[in-house]
């Protein structure tokens, strides 16, 4: 289990290599990378977070995923600071004996991370306008869909 | 600081309402849009030794600062964390706690 909050870019190949070498029982590794989506004149996002709580929430989330999906390992990396369109923001990886668990765990981790970890995005547009991103109802629904039935 | 000495405690006036000297404060942190609207990122707030509910703490913040009152009223879905854990408006805040107030999170 690896959790990190960092300004610098992550190395997807290195993270993949780490997950794939965790165990000889590993049969499936699933990776998700989120990046800054452009459009409507968006130039960049600036990510703010709550140091201390962020790492704690991410560790708890990764712990939950390990247990819930019987993972062999998982990685969650979230960047902070100013990121331009096309730059990677978040990395989620899960390693399991079978693909189903790895894929499901990846969805679980990113869905819960978006609404449960204390990060906030501020958008900066070519026009000079700057606005805080509003939480999306769809994101909250995706996160709560993983709650116990 | 020589806090904790008997002499130091004796010097605190009877009507003292609390500060770092007595430890009867909480640290309040603001994030994102709320931090910008209120115009600061942190403050100390005196609280009773027995604590108070999160809802009462928010009311106090608004009563002491008109910018906070406006910002808190305009943000209909405030999130509050006490000591790094999300909490309910009815939860208690006690001296020494770290309270963070922020809009819904938008990570990922």
PDB file of C-alpha atoms in Angstrom:
ATOM      1  CA  UNK A   1       0.000   0.000   0.000  1.00  0.00           C
ATOM      2  CA  UNK A   2       1.478   3.302  -1.063  1.00  0.00           C
ATOM      3  CA  UNK A   3      -0.079   6.732  -0.579  1.00  0.00           C
ATOM      4  CA  UNK A   4       1.473  10.060  -1.570  1.00  0.00           C
ATOM      5  CA  UNK A   5       0.565  13.725  -1.907  1.00  0.00           C
ATOM      6  CA  UNK A   6       3.090  15.557  -4.035  1.00  0.00           C
ATOM      7  CA  UNK A   7       3.652  18.505  -6.354  1.00  0.00           C
ATOM      8  CA  UNK A   8       5.858  16.642  -8.801  1.00  0.00           C
ATOM      9  CA  UNK A   9       4.644  14.318 -11.560  1.00  0.00           C
ATOM     10  CA  UNK A  10       4.434  10.592 -10.867  1.00  0.00           C
ATOM     11  CA  UNK A  11       6.213   7.914 -12.891  1.00  0.00           C
ATOM     12  CA  UNK A  12       3.534   5.552 -14.176  1.00  0.00           C
ATOM     13  CA  UNK A  13       6.030   2.926 -15.369  1.00  0.00           C
ATOM     14  CA  UNK A  14       7.775   2.869 -11.985  1.00  0.00           C
ATOM     15  CA  UNK A  15       4.455   2.626 -10.135  1.00  0.00           C
ATOM     16  CA  UNK A  16       3.352  -0.183 -12.436  1.00  0.00           C
ATOM     17  CA  UNK A  17       6.625  -2.049 -11.891  1.00  0.00           C
ATOM     18  CA  UNK A  18       6.218  -1.731  -8.143  1.00  0.00           C
ATOM     19  CA  UNK A  19       2.669  -3.111  -8.203  1.00  0.00           C
ATOM     20  CA  UNK A  20       3.502  -5.978 -10.569  1.00  0.00           C
ATOM     21  CA  UNK A  21       6.406  -7.169  -8.428  1.00  0.00           C
ATOM     22  CA  UNK A  22       4.478  -7.187  -5.141  1.00  0.00           C
ATOM     23  CA  UNK A  23       3.617 -10.867  -5.213  1.00  0.00           C
ATOM     24  CA  UNK A  24       3.885 -13.948  -7.370  1.00  0.00           C
ATOM     25  CA  UNK A  25       0.158 -14.392  -6.666  1.00  0.00           C
ATOM     26  CA  UNK A  26      -0.609 -11.183  -8.596  1.00  0.00           C
ATOM     27  CA  UNK A  27      -2.726 -11.900 -11.657  1.00  0.00           C
ATOM     28  CA  UNK A  28      -4.208  -8.528 -12.481  1.00  0.00           C
ATOM     29  CA  UNK A  29      -3.122  -4.932 -12.133  1.00  0.00           C
ATOM     30  CA  UNK A  30      -5.434  -2.040 -12.881  1.00  0.00           C
ATOM     31  CA  UNK A  31      -4.265   1.557 -13.249  1.00  0.00           C
ATOM     32  CA  UNK A  32      -6.179   4.817 -13.487  1.00  0.00           C
ATOM     33  CA  UNK A  33      -4.681   8.212 -14.271  1.00  0.00           C
ATOM     34  CA  UNK A  34      -6.744  11.377 -14.025  1.00  0.00           C
ATOM     35  CA  UNK A  35      -5.531  14.469 -15.864  1.00  0.00           C
ATOM     36  CA  UNK A  36      -6.559  18.095 -16.277  1.00  0.00           C
ATOM     37  CA  UNK A  37      -9.371  18.211 -18.838  1.00  0.00           C
ATOM     38  CA  UNK A  38      -9.308  21.216 -21.150  1.00  0.00           C
ATOM     39  CA  UNK A  39     -12.124  23.025 -22.906  1.00  0.00           C
ATOM     40  CA  UNK A  40     -13.977  26.337 -22.579  1.00  0.00           C
ATOM     41  CA  UNK A  41     -10.672  28.173 -22.363  1.00  0.00           C
ATOM     42  CA  UNK A  42      -9.419  26.374 -19.276  1.00  0.00           C
ATOM     43  CA  UNK A  43      -5.682  26.900 -18.775  1.00  0.00           C
ATOM     44  CA  UNK A  44      -4.926  25.209 -15.479  1.00  0.00           C
ATOM     45  CA  UNK A  45      -6.161  23.836 -12.201  1.00  0.00           C
ATOM     46  CA  UNK A  46      -4.619  24.675  -8.869  1.00  0.00           C
ATOM     47  CA  UNK A  47      -5.109  21.991  -6.247  1.00  0.00           C
ATOM     48  CA  UNK A  48      -5.254  22.936  -2.609  1.00  0.00           C
ATOM     49  CA  UNK A  49      -5.414  20.378   0.220  1.00  0.00           C
ATOM     50  CA  UNK A  50      -5.522  20.018   3.979  1.00  0.00           C
ATOM     51  CA  UNK A  51      -2.108  18.660   5.009  1.00  0.00           C
ATOM     52  CA  UNK A  52      -2.431  16.036   7.697  1.00  0.00           C
ATOM     53  CA  UNK A  53      -6.043  15.148   7.024  1.00  0.00           C
ATOM     54  CA  UNK A  54      -5.408  14.390   3.356  1.00  0.00           C
ATOM     55  CA  UNK A  55      -2.787  11.730   4.042  1.00  0.00           C
ATOM     56  CA  UNK A  56      -4.904  10.242   6.825  1.00  0.00           C
ATOM     57  CA  UNK A  57      -8.009   9.969   4.622  1.00  0.00           C
ATOM     58  CA  UNK A  58      -5.982   8.486   1.759  1.00  0.00           C
ATOM     59  CA  UNK A  59      -4.394   5.862   4.032  1.00  0.00           C
ATOM     60  CA  UNK A  60      -7.796   4.897   5.442  1.00  0.00           C
ATOM     61  CA  UNK A  61      -9.211   4.669   1.935  1.00  0.00           C
ATOM     62  CA  UNK A  62      -6.340   2.471   0.736  1.00  0.00           C
ATOM     63  CA  UNK A  63      -6.727   0.279   3.841  1.00  0.00           C
ATOM     64  CA  UNK A  64     -10.440  -0.107   3.080  1.00  0.00           C
ATOM     65  CA  UNK A  65      -9.692  -1.109  -0.503  1.00  0.00           C
ATOM     66  CA  UNK A  66      -7.098  -3.682   0.590  1.00  0.00           C
ATOM     67  CA  UNK A  67      -9.638  -5.404   2.829  1.00  0.00           C
ATOM     68  CA  UNK A  68     -12.733  -4.955   0.713  1.00  0.00           C
ATOM     69  CA  UNK A  69     -11.210  -6.301  -2.520  1.00  0.00           C
ATOM     70  CA  UNK A  70      -8.619  -8.630  -0.997  1.00  0.00           C
ATOM     71  CA  UNK A  71      -5.855  -6.758  -2.785  1.00  0.00           C
ATOM     72  CA  UNK A  72      -2.185  -7.685  -2.852  1.00  0.00           C
ATOM     73  CA  UNK A  73      -1.347  -3.995  -3.004  1.00  0.00           C
ATOM     74  CA  UNK A  74      -2.560  -0.577  -4.066  1.00  0.00           C
ATOM     75  CA  UNK A  75      -1.166   2.871  -4.775  1.00  0.00           C
ATOM     76  CA  UNK A  76      -2.843   6.269  -4.559  1.00  0.00           C
ATOM     77  CA  UNK A  77      -0.911   9.389  -5.567  1.00  0.00           C
ATOM     78  CA  UNK A  78      -2.494  12.836  -5.734  1.00  0.00           C
ATOM     79  CA  UNK A  79      -0.721  15.934  -6.989  1.00  0.00           C
ATOM     80  CA  UNK A  80      -1.124  19.435  -5.576  1.00  0.00           C
ATOM     81  CA  UNK A  81      -0.314  22.903  -6.849  1.00  0.00           C
ATOM     82  CA  UNK A  82      -0.844  24.367 -10.309  1.00  0.00           C
ATOM     83  CA  UNK A  83      -1.343  21.865 -13.135  1.00  0.00           C
ATOM     84  CA  UNK A  84      -1.933  22.780 -16.772  1.00  0.00           C
ATOM     85  CA  UNK A  85      -4.360  21.156 -19.200  1.00  0.00           C
ATOM     86  CA  UNK A  86      -3.203  17.648 -20.074  1.00  0.00           C
ATOM     87  CA  UNK A  87      -1.048  17.201 -17.010  1.00  0.00           C
ATOM     88  CA  UNK A  88      -1.685  14.193 -14.762  1.00  0.00           C
ATOM     89  CA  UNK A  89      -3.388  14.876 -11.403  1.00  0.00           C
ATOM     90  CA  UNK A  90      -4.042  11.528  -9.800  1.00  0.00           C
ATOM     91  CA  UNK A  91      -2.781   7.959 -10.019  1.00  0.00           C
ATOM     92  CA  UNK A  92      -4.637   4.947  -8.659  1.00  0.00           C
ATOM     93  CA  UNK A  93      -3.354   1.403  -9.033  1.00  0.00           C
ATOM     94  CA  UNK A  94      -4.562  -1.896  -7.620  1.00  0.00           C
ATOM     95  CA  UNK A  95      -2.996  -5.329  -7.702  1.00  0.00           C
ATOM     96  CA  UNK A  96      -5.002  -8.491  -7.069  1.00  0.00           C
ATOM     97  CA  UNK A  97      -5.031 -12.181  -7.882  1.00  0.00           C
ATOM     98  CA  UNK A  98      -7.779 -11.603 -10.469  1.00  0.00           C
ATOM     99  CA  UNK A  99      -8.837  -8.736 -12.725  1.00  0.00           C
ATOM    100  CA  UNK A 100     -12.291  -8.250 -11.220  1.00  0.00           C
ATOM    101  CA  UNK A 101     -10.965  -7.213  -7.847  1.00  0.00           C
ATOM    102  CA  UNK A 102      -8.252  -5.009  -9.348  1.00  0.00           C
ATOM    103  CA  UNK A 103     -10.692  -3.176 -11.636  1.00  0.00           C
ATOM    104  CA  UNK A 104     -13.339  -2.753  -8.946  1.00  0.00           C
ATOM    105  CA  UNK A 105     -10.793  -1.525  -6.405  1.00  0.00           C
ATOM    106  CA  UNK A 106      -9.520   1.081  -8.859  1.00  0.00           C
ATOM    107  CA  UNK A 107     -13.045   2.427  -9.386  1.00  0.00           C
ATOM    108  CA  UNK A 108     -13.697   2.393  -5.647  1.00  0.00           C
ATOM    109  CA  UNK A 109     -10.495   4.283  -4.873  1.00  0.00           C
ATOM    110  CA  UNK A 110     -10.995   7.055  -7.421  1.00  0.00           C
ATOM    111  CA  UNK A 111     -14.718   7.431  -6.674  1.00  0.00           C
ATOM    112  CA  UNK A 112     -14.099   7.780  -2.951  1.00  0.00           C
ATOM    113  CA  UNK A 113     -11.006   9.931  -3.376  1.00  0.00           C
ATOM    114  CA  UNK A 114     -12.854  12.580  -5.389  1.00  0.00           C
ATOM    115  CA  UNK A 115     -15.363  13.412  -2.689  1.00  0.00           C
ATOM    116  CA  UNK A 116     -13.766  12.080   0.503  1.00  0.00           C
ATOM    117  CA  UNK A 117     -10.244  13.464   0.557  1.00  0.00           C
ATOM    118  CA  UNK A 118      -9.777  17.159   1.334  1.00  0.00           C
ATOM    119  CA  UNK A 119      -8.659  18.504  -2.035  1.00  0.00           C
ATOM    120  CA  UNK A 120     -10.139  21.514  -3.808  1.00  0.00           C
ATOM    121  CA  UNK A 121      -9.619  22.640  -7.391  1.00  0.00           C
ATOM    122  CA  UNK A 122      -9.473  26.197  -8.617  1.00  0.00           C
ATOM    123  CA  UNK A 123      -9.824  26.714 -12.355  1.00  0.00           C
ATOM    124  CA  UNK A 124      -7.926  29.388 -14.235  1.00  0.00           C
ATOM    125  CA  UNK A 125      -9.184  30.469 -17.669  1.00  0.00           C
ATOM    126  CA  UNK A 126      -7.480  32.194 -20.604  1.00  0.00           C
ATOM    127  CA  UNK A 127      -9.805  35.155 -19.963  1.00  0.00           C
ATOM    128  CA  UNK A 128      -8.174  35.595 -16.570  1.00  0.00           C
ATOM    129  CA  UNK A 129     -11.233  34.342 -14.697  1.00  0.00           C
ATOM    130  CA  UNK A 130     -10.572  32.027 -11.752  1.00  0.00           C
ATOM    131  CA  UNK A 131     -13.283  29.941 -10.114  1.00  0.00           C
ATOM    132  CA  UNK A 132     -13.443  27.170  -7.558  1.00  0.00           C
ATOM    133  CA  UNK A 133     -14.813  23.895  -8.941  1.00  0.00           C
ATOM    134  CA  UNK A 134     -18.203  23.018  -7.478  1.00  0.00           C
ATOM    135  CA  UNK A 135     -18.753  19.497  -6.203  1.00  0.00           C
ATOM    136  CA  UNK A 136     -20.718  17.439  -8.748  1.00  0.00           C
ATOM    137  CA  UNK A 137     -23.779  15.481  -7.708  1.00  0.00           C
ATOM    138  CA  UNK A 138     -22.677  12.630 -10.020  1.00  0.00           C
ATOM    139  CA  UNK A 139     -19.359  12.357  -8.168  1.00  0.00           C
ATOM    140  CA  UNK A 140     -21.093  12.178  -4.814  1.00  0.00           C
ATOM    141  CA  UNK A 141     -23.490   9.536  -6.147  1.00  0.00           C
ATOM    142  CA  UNK A 142     -20.545   7.494  -7.482  1.00  0.00           C
ATOM    143  CA  UNK A 143     -18.829   7.655  -4.098  1.00  0.00           C
ATOM    144  CA  UNK A 144     -21.924   6.701  -2.107  1.00  0.00           C
ATOM    145  CA  UNK A 145     -22.772   3.863  -4.521  1.00  0.00           C
ATOM    146  CA  UNK A 146     -19.948   1.965  -2.777  1.00  0.00           C
ATOM    147  CA  UNK A 147     -21.657   2.283   0.615  1.00  0.00           C
ATOM    148  CA  UNK A 148     -22.978  -0.925   2.113  1.00  0.00           C
ATOM    149  CA  UNK A 149     -26.378  -1.800   0.569  1.00  0.00           C
TER     150      UNK A 149
ATOM    151  CA  UNK B   1       7.509  29.587  27.776  1.00  0.00           C
ATOM    152  CA  UNK B   2       7.212  28.856  31.481  1.00  0.00           C
ATOM    153  CA  UNK B   3       3.593  27.779  31.234  1.00  0.00           C
ATOM    154  CA  UNK B   4       2.282  25.295  33.723  1.00  0.00           C
ATOM    155  CA  UNK B   5       3.996  26.810  36.743  1.00  0.00           C
ATOM    156  CA  UNK B   6       1.910  27.457  39.825  1.00  0.00           C
ATOM    157  CA  UNK B   7       2.949  31.081  39.772  1.00  0.00           C
ATOM    158  CA  UNK B   8       1.856  31.438  36.130  1.00  0.00           C
ATOM    159  CA  UNK B   9      -1.586  30.043  36.844  1.00  0.00           C
ATOM    160  CA  UNK B  10      -2.004  32.288  39.905  1.00  0.00           C
ATOM    161  CA  UNK B  11      -1.375  35.333  37.733  1.00  0.00           C
ATOM    162  CA  UNK B  12      -4.344  34.650  35.466  1.00  0.00           C
ATOM    163  CA  UNK B  13      -7.094  37.126  36.394  1.00  0.00           C
ATOM    164  CA  UNK B  14     -10.433  35.782  37.624  1.00  0.00           C
ATOM    165  CA  UNK B  15     -12.331  37.195  34.648  1.00  0.00           C
ATOM    166  CA  UNK B  16      -9.872  35.777  32.106  1.00  0.00           C
ATOM    167  CA  UNK B  17     -11.884  34.306  29.234  1.00  0.00           C
ATOM    168  CA  UNK B  18      -9.266  31.958  27.936  1.00  0.00           C
ATOM    169  CA  UNK B  19      -6.329  32.033  25.547  1.00  0.00           C
ATOM    170  CA  UNK B  20      -3.274  29.963  24.752  1.00  0.00           C
ATOM    171  CA  UNK B  21      -2.310  30.477  28.414  1.00  0.00           C
ATOM    172  CA  UNK B  22      -5.226  28.437  29.679  1.00  0.00           C
ATOM    173  CA  UNK B  23      -5.514  26.249  26.601  1.00  0.00           C
ATOM    174  CA  UNK B  24      -9.239  26.988  26.306  1.00  0.00           C
ATOM    175  CA  UNK B  25      -9.098  27.599  22.601  1.00  0.00           C
ATOM    176  CA  UNK B  26      -9.585  25.731  19.386  1.00  0.00           C
ATOM    177  CA  UNK B  27      -7.733  26.374  16.158  1.00  0.00           C
ATOM    178  CA  UNK B  28     -10.070  26.987  13.230  1.00  0.00           C
ATOM    179  CA  UNK B  29      -8.801  26.480   9.671  1.00  0.00           C
ATOM    180  CA  UNK B  30     -10.531  27.563   6.466  1.00  0.00           C
ATOM    181  CA  UNK B  31      -9.912  26.124   3.027  1.00  0.00           C
ATOM    182  CA  UNK B  32     -10.528  26.886  -0.643  1.00  0.00           C
ATOM    183  CA  UNK B  33     -13.390  29.291  -1.487  1.00  0.00           C
ATOM    184  CA  UNK B  34     -14.195  29.750   2.183  1.00  0.00           C
ATOM    185  CA  UNK B  35     -10.640  30.807   2.995  1.00  0.00           C
ATOM    186  CA  UNK B  36     -10.746  33.409   0.228  1.00  0.00           C
ATOM    187  CA  UNK B  37     -14.163  34.755   1.213  1.00  0.00           C
ATOM    188  CA  UNK B  38     -13.263  35.062   4.887  1.00  0.00           C
ATOM    189  CA  UNK B  39      -9.865  36.517   4.079  1.00  0.00           C
ATOM    190  CA  UNK B  40      -7.791  34.370   6.389  1.00  0.00           C
ATOM    191  CA  UNK B  41      -6.711  30.783   6.678  1.00  0.00           C
ATOM    192  CA  UNK B  42      -6.735  30.275  10.443  1.00  0.00           C
ATOM    193  CA  UNK B  43      -7.828  31.734  13.740  1.00  0.00           C
ATOM    194  CA  UNK B  44      -8.012  30.842  17.400  1.00  0.00           C
ATOM    195  CA  UNK B  45     -11.364  30.824  19.145  1.00  0.00           C
ATOM    196  CA  UNK B  46     -12.035  30.635  22.873  1.00  0.00           C
ATOM    197  CA  UNK B  47     -14.327  27.800  23.853  1.00  0.00           C
ATOM    198  CA  UNK B  48     -15.740  26.695  27.203  1.00  0.00           C
ATOM    199  CA  UNK B  49     -13.839  23.952  29.007  1.00  0.00           C
ATOM    200  CA  UNK B  50     -16.791  21.604  28.503  1.00  0.00           C
ATOM    201  CA  UNK B  51     -16.732  22.316  24.767  1.00  0.00           C
ATOM    202  CA  UNK B  52     -19.505  23.288  22.401  1.00  0.00           C
ATOM    203  CA  UNK B  53     -21.322  21.839  19.403  1.00  0.00           C
ATOM    204  CA  UNK B  54     -19.934  22.402  15.919  1.00  0.00           C
ATOM    205  CA  UNK B  55     -23.111  24.302  15.008  1.00  0.00           C
ATOM    206  CA  UNK B  56     -22.608  26.643  17.963  1.00  0.00           C
ATOM    207  CA  UNK B  57     -18.965  27.136  17.036  1.00  0.00           C
ATOM    208  CA  UNK B  58     -19.959  28.158  13.488  1.00  0.00           C
ATOM    209  CA  UNK B  59     -22.504  30.605  14.924  1.00  0.00           C
ATOM    210  CA  UNK B  60     -19.763  32.100  17.113  1.00  0.00           C
ATOM    211  CA  UNK B  61     -17.433  32.491  14.128  1.00  0.00           C
ATOM    212  CA  UNK B  62     -20.175  34.320  12.250  1.00  0.00           C
ATOM    213  CA  UNK B  63     -21.047  36.525  15.209  1.00  0.00           C
ATOM    214  CA  UNK B  64     -17.430  37.687  15.567  1.00  0.00           C
ATOM    215  CA  UNK B  65     -16.697  38.361  11.903  1.00  0.00           C
ATOM    216  CA  UNK B  66     -19.166  39.646   9.308  1.00  0.00           C
ATOM    217  CA  UNK B  67     -17.136  38.200   6.426  1.00  0.00           C
ATOM    218  CA  UNK B  68     -17.273  34.793   8.082  1.00  0.00           C
ATOM    219  CA  UNK B  69     -21.011  35.208   8.669  1.00  0.00           C
ATOM    220  CA  UNK B  70     -21.577  35.933   4.976  1.00  0.00           C
ATOM    221  CA  UNK B  71     -19.272  33.166   3.744  1.00  0.00           C
ATOM    222  CA  UNK B  72     -20.722  30.528   6.059  1.00  0.00           C
ATOM    223  CA  UNK B  73     -24.295  31.517   5.132  1.00  0.00           C
ATOM    224  CA  UNK B  74     -23.542  31.426   1.399  1.00  0.00           C
ATOM    225  CA  UNK B  75     -22.000  27.948   1.522  1.00  0.00           C
ATOM    226  CA  UNK B  76     -25.002  25.680   1.942  1.00  0.00           C
ATOM    227  CA  UNK B  77     -23.057  22.428   2.181  1.00  0.00           C
ATOM    228  CA  UNK B  78     -20.264  23.191   4.592  1.00  0.00           C
ATOM    229  CA  UNK B  79     -18.045  20.358   5.694  1.00  0.00           C
ATOM    230  CA  UNK B  80     -16.438  20.403   9.116  1.00  0.00           C
ATOM    231  CA  UNK B  81     -13.581  18.203  10.306  1.00  0.00           C
ATOM    232  CA  UNK B  82     -12.457  17.985  13.917  1.00  0.00           C
ATOM    233  CA  UNK B  83      -8.919  16.682  14.392  1.00  0.00           C
ATOM    234  CA  UNK B  84      -8.816  15.516  10.756  1.00  0.00           C
ATOM    235  CA  UNK B  85     -12.099  13.549  10.859  1.00  0.00           C
ATOM    236  CA  UNK B  86     -15.313  14.738   9.200  1.00  0.00           C
ATOM    237  CA  UNK B  87     -18.003  15.373  11.778  1.00  0.00           C
ATOM    238  CA  UNK B  88     -21.659  16.246  12.193  1.00  0.00           C
ATOM    239  CA  UNK B  89     -22.981  19.663  13.224  1.00  0.00           C
ATOM    240  CA  UNK B  90     -24.082  18.169  16.534  1.00  0.00           C
ATOM    241  CA  UNK B  91     -20.620  16.811  17.403  1.00  0.00           C
ATOM    242  CA  UNK B  92     -18.697  18.488  20.215  1.00  0.00           C
ATOM    243  CA  UNK B  93     -15.562  20.566  19.885  1.00  0.00           C
ATOM    244  CA  UNK B  94     -13.275  20.779  22.906  1.00  0.00           C
ATOM    245  CA  UNK B  95     -10.330  22.980  23.882  1.00  0.00           C
ATOM    246  CA  UNK B  96      -7.207  21.969  22.007  1.00  0.00           C
ATOM    247  CA  UNK B  97      -9.108  20.616  19.010  1.00  0.00           C
ATOM    248  CA  UNK B  98      -8.271  21.554  15.434  1.00  0.00           C
ATOM    249  CA  UNK B  99     -11.437  22.412  13.526  1.00  0.00           C
ATOM    250  CA  UNK B 100     -11.417  22.784   9.741  1.00  0.00           C
ATOM    251  CA  UNK B 101     -14.284  24.338   7.812  1.00  0.00           C
ATOM    252  CA  UNK B 102     -14.458  23.900   4.049  1.00  0.00           C
ATOM    253  CA  UNK B 103     -16.691  23.472   0.982  1.00  0.00           C
ATOM    254  CA  UNK B 104     -17.438  20.022  -0.475  1.00  0.00           C
ATOM    255  CA  UNK B 105     -14.218  18.374  -1.631  1.00  0.00           C
ATOM    256  CA  UNK B 106     -13.311  18.244  -5.326  1.00  0.00           C
ATOM    257  CA  UNK B 107     -10.257  16.058  -5.658  1.00  0.00           C
ATOM    258  CA  UNK B 108      -9.312  13.462  -8.227  1.00  0.00           C
TER     259      UNK B 108
END
